[in-house]
Amino acid sequence: MRAQGKRWLCFCVALVGWGCGTARSFGETTTWNAEWIQAPWSTVRDGAEADETIATDAQWKVDRGPVLFDSTYGGEDYDARREQKGWNLPGFDDTAWTAAEVVAGPGGELIPAIAPKVGQHERYVPVKQTNVGDGRVVYDLGQNFAGVVQVKVKGSAGAILRLTPGELLNANGTVSQATFHGPMWWSYTLRGDAAGETWEPSFGYGGFRYVQAEWTPGPGMIAAKLRTIVPKGRLLSLVGIAEHSDASVVGSFASSSEMLNRIHKLIVEAMHNNEVSILTDCPHREKLGWLEQTHLQAPGLMFNNDMREIFAALDRNMSDEQLADGIVPTIAPQYTHFGPKNAVFDDSPEWGSASVLEPWRAYRFYGDRAQLERDYPMMRRYLVALQSKVVDGIVAYGLGDWYDIGPGSPGFEKNTSLGVTGTLMLYEDAIAMSHVAKLLERTEDAASYESLAKSTADAFNRRFWNAEHGWYDTGSQTANAMPLALGAVPTERRAAVLQHVVDDIHAHQDHVTAGEIGYPYLLRALAEGGRDDVILAIMLRKDPPSYGSQLEAGATALTEAWDANPHSSQDHFMLGSAEEWFYRRLGGMDIDLSRENEVERLTVRPVAVKGVDWVRCGYDSALGKVESDWRRASGKVLYSVTVPKRATVVLPAGAIAESKHVVSLRSRGNQAVFEVARGTWKFSASSN
C-alpha cells in the first residue's frame, strides 16, 4: 500500500486468486496465484497523528505478483520476472493495474496476537553435497530444523530452480518425503540479473535436514523431451535458516555424560522446531497444535524457554475452541476435524486435559494469578464435561497411551487397557483443580474437586488393581507408573508396585515400553521412588527403542517413534520428558510458586546419580537466576548452589555446609535440609 502526504506507510497484502498448474498443497487440487494490492493515493490524509481507519474498497488497485503458488504444506513458487520495481513506493505508475473487487469479510473478531513473534535464528551451511544424477544435487545441512532455505543463483531469465526438502534420504541418495503428507517444494524463476540473485521463500516454512536442488522445465513442458533446451543457471550458495519463536532461552544443562548431553540437544532442537506461534506436533507434516504435548512436556519446555506468552496464547486458543458442552478438542486452534468415523481424534481425555493441567503447571512456574483467573472458567467447564463421560467411575475412551512399544505398528496403545490413562487424567485434573480453587478462594469448588479426586482414585483401584499379581491392569509400565506418580496407589502397595515397574524395565533390557502418555509418569515415579539409577540405565541404551538408538540412526532432533521409524516424523518433542529429569533431578531445580511456605517455593535438591561425574545446570526462573553445579572429587560430591532469594537446599544425609551463614540445618529421613538466603552456597557430601 502506498499514499501521498506528510506521512506514508507501506505494506503488502497477498490476495488469493485462482491459477492453474500441478497441485501439491495438503489436501488441495489447485494452486494459487498471489496478487499485489495498492491503496489509492487519497486513502491516507494529511493531518494530525490521531488514529485513523484505513479501509479497503474498490478504489484500491491490484496486479499479479511474483508469488505464483503458496501453501504452508506445498511450498512456494516465485517468478522473479514478475517483480515490479518500486511498486510499494510513492510515484509508482499503476495505470496498468486494475480495481480491487470488494468481497465479504471473514467475520469474527480481530484481536492482537499474544504469542511472541517467529524470528530467524540459526543458519546452517551444507556439511556435505552429493550429485545424485540427472542434474540433481543433494545438500546435507547437518541438522533437522524448521525454517526455509536461502539461495544465491546466477543465470538467464526463465531458468527455474526447484528445491525439495526432506528429513531423510532414499536408498539412491535422493531426498525422501516419506515423513510428509504430500509433495512439497520451493521453486524460483530467475529474472536474469548479471550480478546474481538472492531469494528465500516469503511465506510458510518446512521441517527438513536435506535439500535437493535441480533446474527444471516450466509448467506444461515435458522434461523427458525438452530437458536439453531448459534454461539453466548456477546455484552459487545455499543456506538453511531456522525459524521459530523469539521466546528467550532461560535454561542450560551440561554433564560429564556425552550421551545425556546429546539427548538434551536432541530434545531441545525438537522443542525449538515446534515453537512456531503455537506448539506444533511437527514442522513438516501436520503443523497442528496437538494439546497433549503441552502439559506432558510443560516442565521441559519451561526450563528451556520463557513460555509465558506462548502458554497464554495457547490458553486463549483452547478457550476459543472449547465446545458448548465443555469438551476441549485434541487440537487448538482446531484447523481440521476428523469427523464421526474418527471422533477419537477430536476428543481424548489425555489431550483435552491440557486445558486444566497446562495452566496449572504454568502457574507453578510463573505464579501469574491473573492468568489462572482467566483460565478458571475454561478449566471448570472441561472438568464438568469429562465427568459426563464417566461410567462407574472410569473414563474409558480416547487415544490412550499413544505410541507405546508393543506388537504391530505404532499408534493406539497395546500394553495397557483403555480406561487406565483416561481415568487417571480425570484424577489428576481433579487434584489440580482442588489446588487452583483454593488459590482462587473458591472453597466450595475445592471441596468438590477433592471429593471427585478421592472417588476417582477409589474407582481406579477397584477396577484395575490385580491382587493376584500385585500390580495394576496388565502390569504394563504405564499402568503401574502413572498411578504411582500421581499418588493414587495406597501407601501399603507403593513399594511393591514400584518394584514391578523396575522389574519390567529390567526384563526389557532397560528399555521403555510406555508410550507418549505413560513415559513422563514413568520417569516421575522412578525419580520419586529414588530409582534414578534405573532412569540413567534407560538413558544410556543405544539399541532400540531408546534415545540412543535415535542418535545411532542419525537423528538430530527427537523423533516421533521410540525406534526412529523412518515412516514416522523425525522431529517431534512428545517423548522429551528426559528434560524434566535433567533439570529437576540431576540439576535439582524444583520451582513451585503455588507452595504456601515461601522458602519452599524454590528448592534445590540435586541427585548425584552414580555414573555421572558432574552436572552444571542453570535456570532464569520467575524468582531470578538459579544455578546448581556439582562434581565428584576425592571421594566427595562438591555442590555449588546459587539462589536469588531465600530457598531450601536438600542434599544427602551427612552433607555439610562449606559456606558460612547457612540459615538453618535439619535432618529429614535420609536427607539433610538447609535453608539459605540469597547468594552462592557451597556444600559437600560423601560420594555414593
XYZ file of C-alpha atoms in Angstrom:
688
model
C 0.000 0.000 0.000
C 1.276 3.495 -0.696
C -0.072 7.004 -0.239
C 0.973 10.648 -0.557
C 1.047 13.254 2.183
C 3.174 14.227 5.126
C 3.091 10.622 6.355
C 3.325 7.476 4.298
C 3.475 3.817 5.075
C 3.752 0.690 3.027
C 2.996 -2.959 3.438
C 1.833 -5.671 1.094
C -1.153 -7.967 1.241
C -1.349 -11.173 -0.783
C -4.765 -11.844 -2.267
C -5.667 -15.324 -3.354
C -6.610 -15.793 -6.990
C -7.181 -18.979 -8.946
C -4.436 -20.232 -11.194
C -3.602 -23.459 -12.913
C -0.833 -25.996 -12.687
C 0.179 -29.077 -10.765
C -1.312 -29.304 -7.280
C 0.859 -30.166 -4.297
C -0.810 -28.486 -1.311
C -2.082 -30.592 1.574
C -5.471 -31.979 0.618
C -5.893 -29.469 -2.241
C -6.245 -29.884 -6.001
C -5.387 -26.355 -7.112
C -2.547 -23.905 -6.959
C -2.860 -20.212 -6.172
C -1.603 -17.035 -7.742
C -0.776 -14.135 -5.440
C -1.645 -10.561 -6.284
C -0.193 -7.243 -5.215
C -2.583 -4.675 -3.800
C -2.222 -0.892 -3.586
C -4.058 1.836 -1.740
C -5.282 4.835 -3.725
C -3.269 7.995 -3.128
C -6.173 9.615 -1.291
C -6.510 6.876 1.325
C -4.118 8.397 3.874
C -4.755 12.072 4.543
C -2.507 14.846 5.746
C -3.176 15.842 9.294
C -2.568 15.181 12.947
C -1.337 11.934 14.462
C -4.835 10.883 15.587
C -5.933 7.288 14.984
C -7.305 6.671 11.514
C -9.184 3.807 9.948
C -7.719 2.789 6.608
C -10.335 0.637 4.905
C -10.037 -1.277 1.654
C -12.580 -0.648 -1.087
C -12.901 -0.641 -4.869
C -10.544 2.361 -5.148
C -7.659 0.043 -4.290
C -5.784 -1.466 -7.222
C -4.304 -4.910 -7.770
C -1.989 -6.712 -10.148
C -0.396 -10.133 -10.400
C 2.701 -10.572 -8.269
C 5.711 -12.886 -8.433
C 4.323 -15.433 -5.945
C 2.562 -17.916 -8.225
C 1.810 -20.529 -5.581
C 1.943 -20.578 -1.817
C 0.909 -23.224 0.693
C 2.212 -23.966 4.149
C 2.076 -27.639 3.165
C 3.013 -27.459 -0.523
C 5.722 -24.795 -0.651
C 6.084 -21.722 -2.829
C 6.692 -20.865 -6.496
C 8.255 -17.464 -7.143
C 8.821 -15.923 -10.572
C 11.248 -13.014 -10.217
C 10.429 -11.843 -13.763
C 7.065 -10.651 -12.442
C 8.602 -8.279 -9.910
C 7.671 -4.616 -10.459
C 10.382 -2.388 -9.077
C 9.135 0.376 -6.787
C 5.544 -0.865 -6.668
C 5.383 -0.120 -2.934
C 6.885 3.377 -3.147
C 5.344 6.802 -3.883
C 5.405 7.801 -7.544
C 4.911 4.312 -8.970
C 2.931 4.236 -12.212
C -0.050 1.980 -11.523
C -2.141 2.885 -14.559
C -1.957 -0.705 -15.821
C -3.301 -2.069 -12.535
C -6.982 -2.964 -12.133
C -9.524 -2.135 -9.447
C -9.828 -4.455 -6.481
C -13.009 -6.487 -6.150
C -14.959 -5.924 -2.949
C -15.958 -9.171 -1.220
C -17.453 -10.024 2.154
C -15.014 -10.214 5.051
C -14.287 -13.408 7.011
C -16.227 -12.265 10.066
C -15.135 -12.860 13.633
C -13.183 -10.512 15.862
C -9.670 -9.349 15.052
C -7.589 -9.375 18.236
C -3.876 -8.780 18.838
C -1.502 -11.722 18.891
C -0.185 -12.869 22.271
C 2.473 -15.378 21.280
C 5.952 -13.972 20.631
C 6.790 -13.373 17.006
C 8.536 -16.001 14.935
C 12.051 -14.917 14.022
C 15.003 -16.170 12.048
C 17.636 -17.807 14.229
C 20.328 -20.397 13.446
C 21.860 -20.582 9.975
C 23.018 -23.943 8.608
C 25.522 -24.254 5.781
C 25.839 -27.587 3.972
C 28.155 -30.094 5.602
C 28.011 -32.274 2.504
C 26.736 -32.138 -1.061
C 26.179 -35.100 -3.365
C 25.491 -35.280 -7.092
C 22.772 -37.934 -7.420
C 22.451 -37.797 -11.208
C 20.195 -36.135 -13.775
C 21.435 -32.714 -12.675
C 20.243 -33.186 -9.094
C 22.419 -32.204 -6.147
C 21.518 -33.070 -2.542
C 22.719 -30.777 0.233
C 23.029 -32.066 3.798
C 22.624 -29.178 6.243
C 23.644 -31.356 9.187
C 20.587 -30.558 11.320
C 16.869 -31.323 11.097
C 15.245 -27.945 11.703
C 12.196 -25.794 10.980
C 12.674 -22.975 8.520
C 13.473 -22.102 4.931
C 16.384 -22.106 2.513
C 18.102 -19.054 1.105
C 19.829 -19.390 -2.246
C 22.070 -17.208 -4.361
C 21.828 -18.007 -8.063
C 23.017 -16.697 -11.394
C 21.722 -17.457 -14.856
C 19.469 -16.493 -17.711
C 15.940 -15.227 -17.248
C 13.394 -18.024 -17.067
C 15.674 -20.630 -15.520
C 13.795 -22.441 -12.732
C 15.486 -23.810 -9.629
C 13.439 -26.360 -7.688
C 14.352 -27.045 -4.058
C 12.894 -30.182 -2.485
C 13.299 -30.503 1.301
C 13.189 -33.706 3.329
C 14.120 -35.215 6.664
C 15.673 -38.395 5.271
C 17.274 -39.797 2.138
C 16.136 -42.594 -0.150
C 18.402 -45.570 -0.810
C 19.630 -43.918 -4.017
C 20.647 -40.755 -2.182
C 17.745 -38.578 -3.334
C 15.636 -36.663 -0.823
C 12.797 -38.633 0.758
C 9.473 -37.117 1.757
C 8.167 -40.333 3.307
C 7.505 -38.455 6.559
C 5.499 -35.749 4.761
C 1.784 -35.967 3.937
C 2.291 -34.892 0.340
C 4.847 -33.452 -2.059
C 6.415 -30.110 -1.161
C 8.982 -27.939 -2.890
C 10.084 -24.360 -3.382
C 10.867 -23.033 -6.866
C 12.483 -19.827 -8.027
C 12.396 -18.495 -11.594
C 15.335 -16.226 -12.358
C 14.919 -12.704 -13.694
C 18.396 -12.851 -15.251
C 20.444 -10.360 -13.210
C 24.067 -10.485 -14.284
C 25.200 -9.780 -10.712
C 23.280 -12.748 -9.307
C 20.026 -13.075 -7.370
C 19.322 -13.970 -3.746
C 15.977 -15.474 -2.714
C 14.216 -17.217 0.133
C 10.522 -18.164 0.416
C 8.321 -15.293 1.554
C 5.613 -17.336 3.257
C 5.466 -20.550 5.244
C 8.250 -22.836 6.360
C 9.169 -26.507 6.384
C 10.894 -29.100 8.514
C 13.948 -30.697 6.906
C 17.639 -31.545 7.008
C 18.292 -32.243 3.327
C 17.576 -30.148 0.235
C 17.588 -31.487 -3.322
C 18.325 -28.817 -5.931
C 17.660 -29.176 -9.661
C 16.998 -26.982 -12.664
C 13.602 -27.857 -14.095
C 11.407 -27.050 -17.092
C 8.495 -24.721 -16.574
C 4.810 -25.706 -16.245
C 3.466 -27.626 -19.219
C 6.880 -28.635 -20.535
C 7.757 -32.298 -20.908
C 11.038 -32.841 -19.122
C 11.985 -36.042 -20.947
C 11.815 -34.351 -24.340
C 12.827 -30.795 -23.561
C 15.482 -31.169 -20.884
C 18.220 -30.180 -23.333
C 16.613 -26.809 -24.033
C 15.626 -25.977 -20.477
C 17.397 -22.755 -19.451
C 19.696 -23.408 -16.527
C 21.614 -21.355 -14.040
C 24.238 -21.788 -11.362
C 23.491 -22.282 -7.701
C 26.183 -20.165 -6.054
C 25.241 -20.835 -2.418
C 22.555 -22.459 -0.284
C 21.968 -21.952 3.433
C 19.230 -23.129 5.789
C 17.634 -20.525 8.060
C 15.867 -21.746 11.209
C 12.591 -20.036 12.014
C 10.964 -20.395 15.417
C 9.634 -18.403 18.326
C 11.640 -15.494 19.669
C 10.855 -16.644 23.226
C 14.052 -16.146 25.199
C 16.223 -19.088 26.236
C 16.169 -19.421 30.034
C 17.865 -22.741 30.806
C 21.159 -24.558 30.363
C 22.208 -28.105 31.133
C 25.505 -29.941 30.703
C 27.010 -33.034 32.283
C 30.019 -35.327 32.167
C 27.968 -37.809 30.116
C 28.217 -37.310 26.365
C 25.069 -39.396 25.917
C 22.993 -37.239 28.272
C 24.264 -34.084 26.584
C 23.339 -35.455 23.149
C 19.873 -36.467 24.374
C 19.399 -32.969 25.813
C 20.290 -31.401 22.469
C 18.072 -33.863 20.594
C 15.065 -32.842 22.675
C 15.754 -29.103 22.733
C 16.107 -28.982 18.949
C 12.689 -30.615 18.549
C 11.150 -28.240 21.081
C 12.510 -25.169 19.289
C 11.477 -26.525 15.892
C 7.890 -26.803 17.109
C 7.602 -23.382 18.754
C 6.107 -21.503 15.808
C 3.348 -19.233 17.195
C 1.714 -22.385 18.534
C 3.268 -25.583 19.836
C 3.065 -27.837 16.795
C 3.424 -31.593 16.604
C 5.980 -31.390 13.785
C 7.191 -28.684 11.379
C 6.927 -30.669 8.138
C 3.803 -32.810 8.101
C 0.776 -31.564 10.040
C 1.987 -28.440 11.893
C -1.020 -28.806 14.189
C -1.390 -27.809 17.810
C -1.945 -31.242 19.357
C -2.522 -30.492 23.034
C -1.169 -33.488 24.926
C 2.439 -32.362 24.444
C 1.721 -29.029 26.120
C 1.026 -30.475 29.564
C 3.089 -33.665 29.402
C 6.228 -31.786 28.349
C 5.487 -28.484 30.106
C 8.389 -28.652 32.616
C 10.951 -29.399 29.911
C 9.575 -26.602 27.748
C 9.606 -24.073 30.591
C 13.105 -24.990 31.775
C 14.415 -24.164 28.297
C 12.377 -21.184 27.075
C 10.254 -18.423 28.552
C 6.856 -19.904 27.729
C 4.609 -17.323 29.380
C 3.396 -15.692 26.173
C 3.181 -18.959 24.242
C 1.151 -20.578 27.016
C -1.103 -17.509 27.329
C -1.815 -17.760 23.596
C -2.391 -21.494 23.956
C -4.879 -20.909 26.770
C -6.820 -18.482 24.613
C -6.797 -20.936 21.711
C -8.144 -23.712 23.934
C -10.830 -21.436 25.322
C -11.836 -20.356 21.808
C -12.108 -23.986 20.678
C -13.984 -25.238 23.742
C -17.293 -26.729 22.635
C -20.694 -25.852 24.017
C -20.656 -28.996 26.168
C -17.272 -28.024 27.653
C -15.093 -30.513 25.787
C -11.759 -29.158 24.574
C -10.706 -30.895 21.337
C -7.363 -32.583 20.790
C -6.081 -29.689 18.657
C -6.140 -25.941 19.273
C -6.523 -23.991 17.091
C -8.688 -26.688 15.542
C -7.885 -26.215 11.865
C -9.193 -29.648 10.964
C -11.898 -32.004 12.166
C -11.528 -35.746 11.820
C -15.252 -36.413 11.740
C -17.631 -39.015 13.156
C -15.711 -42.049 11.904
C -12.553 -40.827 13.628
C -14.110 -38.982 16.554
C -11.435 -40.320 18.890
C -9.005 -37.951 17.185
C -11.241 -34.983 18.026
C -11.773 -35.755 21.720
C -9.447 -37.672 24.028
C -9.044 -37.008 27.773
C -5.254 -37.199 27.655
C -5.326 -34.347 25.112
C -8.249 -32.237 26.355
C -6.885 -32.281 29.909
C -4.284 -29.787 28.702
C -6.986 -27.180 29.363
C -6.609 -27.944 33.084
C -3.057 -29.184 33.516
C -1.094 -26.764 31.334
C -2.428 -23.616 33.093
C -1.749 -25.269 36.450
C 1.813 -26.217 35.504
C 2.399 -22.710 34.147
C 1.180 -21.146 37.386
C 3.564 -23.268 39.429
C 6.484 -21.969 37.345
C 5.397 -18.354 36.826
C 2.898 -17.527 39.589
C 0.579 -15.498 37.330
C -2.640 -15.432 39.333
C -4.415 -13.207 36.797
C -3.819 -15.764 34.042
C -5.162 -18.523 36.283
C -8.281 -16.419 36.957
C -8.824 -16.013 33.218
C -8.410 -19.735 32.620
C -10.546 -20.951 35.503
C -13.916 -20.921 33.666
C -12.433 -22.999 30.831
C -10.814 -25.410 33.290
C -14.007 -25.841 35.290
C -16.182 -26.381 32.204
C -13.815 -29.032 30.860
C -13.842 -30.994 34.088
C -17.643 -30.976 34.119
C -17.604 -32.271 30.528
C -15.081 -35.001 31.344
C -17.177 -36.105 34.323
C -20.095 -36.601 31.942
C -18.066 -39.333 30.221
C -17.603 -41.349 33.423
C -19.147 -44.811 33.661
C -18.829 -46.496 37.058
C -16.074 -44.077 37.950
C -13.993 -44.935 34.856
C -13.173 -42.810 31.782
C -12.685 -45.439 29.077
C -12.426 -43.653 25.753
C -9.810 -41.801 23.762
C -6.370 -42.449 22.313
C -4.848 -43.930 25.461
C -1.090 -44.433 25.801
C -0.333 -43.353 22.258
C 2.749 -44.821 20.536
C 3.676 -47.324 23.229
C 6.015 -50.160 22.295
C 4.208 -53.411 21.633
C 3.208 -55.731 18.803
C 2.317 -54.204 15.475
C 2.828 -50.716 14.090
C 2.877 -47.652 16.359
C -0.318 -45.791 17.210
C -3.083 -46.851 19.582
C -1.976 -48.331 22.917
C -1.129 -52.032 23.001
C 0.116 -52.753 26.508
C -2.476 -51.007 28.676
C -6.261 -51.292 28.822
C -8.344 -48.388 27.613
C -9.542 -46.548 30.690
C -6.307 -46.528 32.660
C -4.878 -43.264 31.330
C -8.283 -41.606 30.836
C -9.363 -42.256 34.419
C -6.036 -41.079 35.791
C -6.354 -37.907 33.716
C -9.644 -37.209 35.451
C -7.932 -37.863 38.789
C -5.022 -35.547 38.014
C -7.387 -32.874 36.705
C -9.411 -33.031 39.927
C -6.285 -32.759 42.099
C -5.080 -29.762 40.078
C -8.473 -28.077 40.237
C -8.647 -28.510 44.004
C -5.352 -26.599 44.324
C -6.446 -23.931 41.848
C -9.789 -23.432 43.589
C -8.036 -22.972 46.940
C -5.648 -20.421 45.450
C -8.569 -18.516 43.956
C -10.509 -18.775 47.256
C -13.323 -20.872 45.822
C -13.753 -23.028 48.895
C -16.830 -24.965 47.817
C -15.269 -25.803 44.452
C -12.086 -27.008 46.162
C -14.028 -29.377 48.417
C -15.969 -30.729 45.439
C -12.776 -31.396 43.464
C -11.133 -33.108 46.433
C -14.159 -35.385 46.686
C -14.004 -36.099 42.945
C -10.300 -36.971 43.181
C -10.925 -39.409 46.035
C -13.864 -41.134 44.357
C -11.907 -41.423 41.075
C -8.888 -42.955 42.817
C -11.169 -45.408 44.585
C -12.846 -46.387 41.306
C -9.469 -46.793 39.608
C -8.199 -49.084 42.369
C -11.372 -51.168 42.324
C -11.278 -51.647 38.565
C -7.600 -52.051 37.789
C -5.851 -53.450 40.865
C -4.807 -57.067 40.271
C -4.454 -58.573 43.738
C -3.198 -61.874 42.381
C -0.141 -60.329 40.763
C 0.202 -57.248 42.942
C 0.099 -54.794 40.027
C -2.364 -52.700 38.051
C -4.215 -53.735 34.911
C -1.887 -55.747 32.654
C 1.204 -54.942 34.703
C 2.494 -52.611 31.983
C 4.949 -49.855 32.771
C 2.296 -47.204 32.186
C -0.417 -48.956 34.208
C 1.854 -49.140 37.274
C 3.942 -45.973 36.963
C 1.179 -43.491 36.228
C -0.877 -44.085 39.413
C 2.381 -44.181 41.403
C 3.473 -40.783 40.114
C 0.040 -39.281 40.738
C -0.312 -40.639 44.282
C -3.297 -42.861 43.510
C -1.623 -46.003 44.871
C -2.362 -46.743 48.552
C 0.711 -46.384 50.771
C 0.959 -50.073 51.607
C 1.175 -51.002 47.911
C 3.631 -48.377 46.703
C 6.901 -50.258 47.277
C 5.638 -53.414 45.541
C 4.206 -51.509 42.575
C 7.442 -49.569 42.142
C 9.398 -52.818 42.184
C 7.145 -54.198 39.451
C 7.970 -51.154 37.326
C 11.700 -51.647 37.882
C 11.459 -55.382 37.190
C 9.577 -54.792 33.941
C 12.184 -52.297 32.743
C 14.977 -54.761 33.522
C 13.013 -57.560 31.840
C 13.076 -55.420 28.689
C 16.859 -54.941 28.980
C 16.440 -51.458 30.476
C 14.093 -50.286 27.753
C 10.895 -48.289 27.921
C 7.627 -49.770 26.667
C 5.480 -46.860 27.845
C 4.049 -44.599 25.193
C 3.732 -40.850 24.974
C 1.259 -40.562 27.850
C 2.852 -43.005 30.277
C 6.506 -42.078 29.762
C 6.665 -38.814 31.768
C 4.881 -40.517 34.659
C 7.291 -43.443 34.413
C 10.256 -41.117 34.944
C 8.491 -39.257 37.753
C 7.572 -42.486 39.547
C 11.133 -43.801 39.337
C 12.580 -40.466 40.492
C 10.186 -40.133 43.422
C 10.995 -43.713 44.374
C 14.717 -42.926 44.396
C 15.466 -45.100 41.361
C 17.401 -42.572 39.306
C 19.865 -45.394 38.651
C 17.188 -47.121 36.573
C 16.470 -43.895 34.679
C 20.156 -43.499 33.875
C 20.280 -47.087 32.606
C 17.362 -46.281 30.280
C 19.091 -43.148 29.047
C 22.334 -44.962 28.229
C 20.832 -47.646 25.986
C 21.837 -47.399 22.331
C 19.677 -50.180 20.899
C 16.027 -49.542 20.018
C 13.768 -48.415 21.494
C 15.761 -45.603 23.133
C 17.088 -42.108 22.696
C 20.447 -43.678 21.933
C 19.002 -45.678 19.056
C 17.638 -42.459 17.556
C 21.098 -40.926 17.787
C 22.664 -44.070 16.304
C 20.208 -43.794 13.406
C 21.498 -40.281 12.727
C 18.625 -38.277 14.248
C 19.433 -34.653 15.057
C 16.015 -33.863 16.533
C 13.809 -36.055 18.708
C 11.770 -38.479 16.617
C 8.090 -39.356 16.945
C 8.610 -43.084 17.446
C 10.900 -44.622 20.085
C 12.620 -46.684 17.388
C 13.175 -43.737 14.966
C 10.801 -45.386 12.482
C 11.632 -43.771 9.106
C 7.934 -43.631 8.225
C 7.170 -41.572 11.345
C 8.143 -37.971 11.948
C 11.805 -37.270 12.626
C 11.017 -34.054 14.530
C 8.553 -34.421 17.440
C 9.065 -33.406 21.063
C 6.367 -35.659 22.510
C 8.895 -38.091 24.034
C 11.012 -35.311 25.537
C 10.393 -35.983 29.231
C 14.083 -36.604 29.883
C 14.400 -32.803 30.027
C 12.379 -32.717 33.224
C 14.682 -35.336 34.752
C 17.805 -33.437 33.674
C 16.697 -30.207 35.331
C 14.587 -31.415 38.254
C 16.675 -34.378 39.378
C 20.245 -34.042 38.135
C 20.159 -30.264 38.433
C 17.747 -30.335 41.354
C 15.659 -27.380 40.128
C 12.315 -27.519 41.934
C 10.200 -24.404 41.291
C 6.646 -24.351 42.633
C 5.159 -20.911 43.241
C 1.906 -22.443 44.465
C 3.503 -23.549 47.750
C 2.314 -21.669 50.831
C 5.724 -21.734 52.540
C 7.711 -19.087 50.676
C 11.097 -20.646 51.411
C 9.955 -23.920 49.799
C 8.801 -22.308 46.545
C 12.383 -22.563 45.375
C 14.061 -25.822 46.346
C 17.345 -27.145 45.013
C 17.789 -30.896 45.528
C 20.380 -32.262 43.074
C 20.796 -36.013 42.723
C 24.386 -37.128 42.118
C 23.499 -40.388 40.418
C 26.295 -42.967 40.036
C 27.694 -42.960 36.522
C 27.680 -39.162 36.187
C 30.716 -37.215 37.439
C 29.470 -33.640 37.166
C 26.452 -31.542 36.235
C 26.085 -27.824 35.505
C 22.536 -26.534 35.433
C 21.065 -23.023 35.256
C 17.577 -21.563 35.038
C 16.311 -17.967 34.838
C 13.205 -18.505 36.935
C 10.383 -16.075 37.689
C 12.197 -15.502 41.012
C 15.596 -14.875 39.428
C 18.646 -16.844 38.299
C 19.158 -20.292 39.863
C 22.348 -22.299 39.385
C 23.157 -25.788 40.570
C 26.556 -27.356 39.924
C 28.048 -30.490 41.402
C 31.097 -32.656 40.778
C 32.844 -35.662 42.246
C 36.306 -35.147 43.733
C 38.392 -37.159 46.207
C 35.555 -39.379 47.363
C 33.165 -36.470 47.832
C 30.458 -34.689 45.890
C 31.012 -30.942 45.926
C 27.899 -28.804 45.430
C 27.582 -25.138 44.477
C 24.111 -23.599 44.636
C 23.181 -20.034 43.656
C 19.711 -18.719 44.502
C 18.098 -15.279 44.023
C 16.229 -15.294 47.343
C 15.590 -17.455 50.415
C 15.415 -21.073 49.377
C 15.665 -24.653 50.555
C 18.585 -26.902 49.643
C 18.111 -30.656 50.067
C 21.170 -32.937 49.990
C 22.030 -36.474 51.109
C 22.195 -37.155 54.846
C 25.575 -36.181 56.258
C 26.090 -33.279 53.863
C 27.849 -30.290 55.389
C 27.860 -26.605 54.536
C 31.215 -25.296 53.341
C 29.863 -21.737 53.314
C 29.243 -19.606 56.374
C 25.899 -18.115 57.362
C 23.681 -21.004 56.370
C 20.396 -20.041 57.988
C 19.428 -23.410 59.412
C 20.018 -27.163 59.159
C 17.796 -30.086 59.959
C 17.620 -33.764 59.062
C 14.658 -35.343 57.327
C 14.957 -39.095 56.901
C 17.972 -39.752 54.709
C 18.247 -36.102 53.710
C 19.959 -33.013 55.042
C 17.818 -29.880 54.630
C 19.362 -26.409 54.583
C 17.672 -23.026 54.491
C 19.754 -20.396 52.722
C 19.481 -16.732 51.852
C 20.219 -15.110 48.514
C 23.712 -15.882 47.235
C 26.046 -18.741 46.326
C 26.459 -21.612 48.778
C 28.939 -24.491 48.906
C 28.259 -27.954 50.325
C 29.901 -31.363 50.322
C 28.761 -34.923 50.923
C 30.334 -38.329 50.668
C 30.250 -39.806 47.177
C 27.971 -42.852 46.882
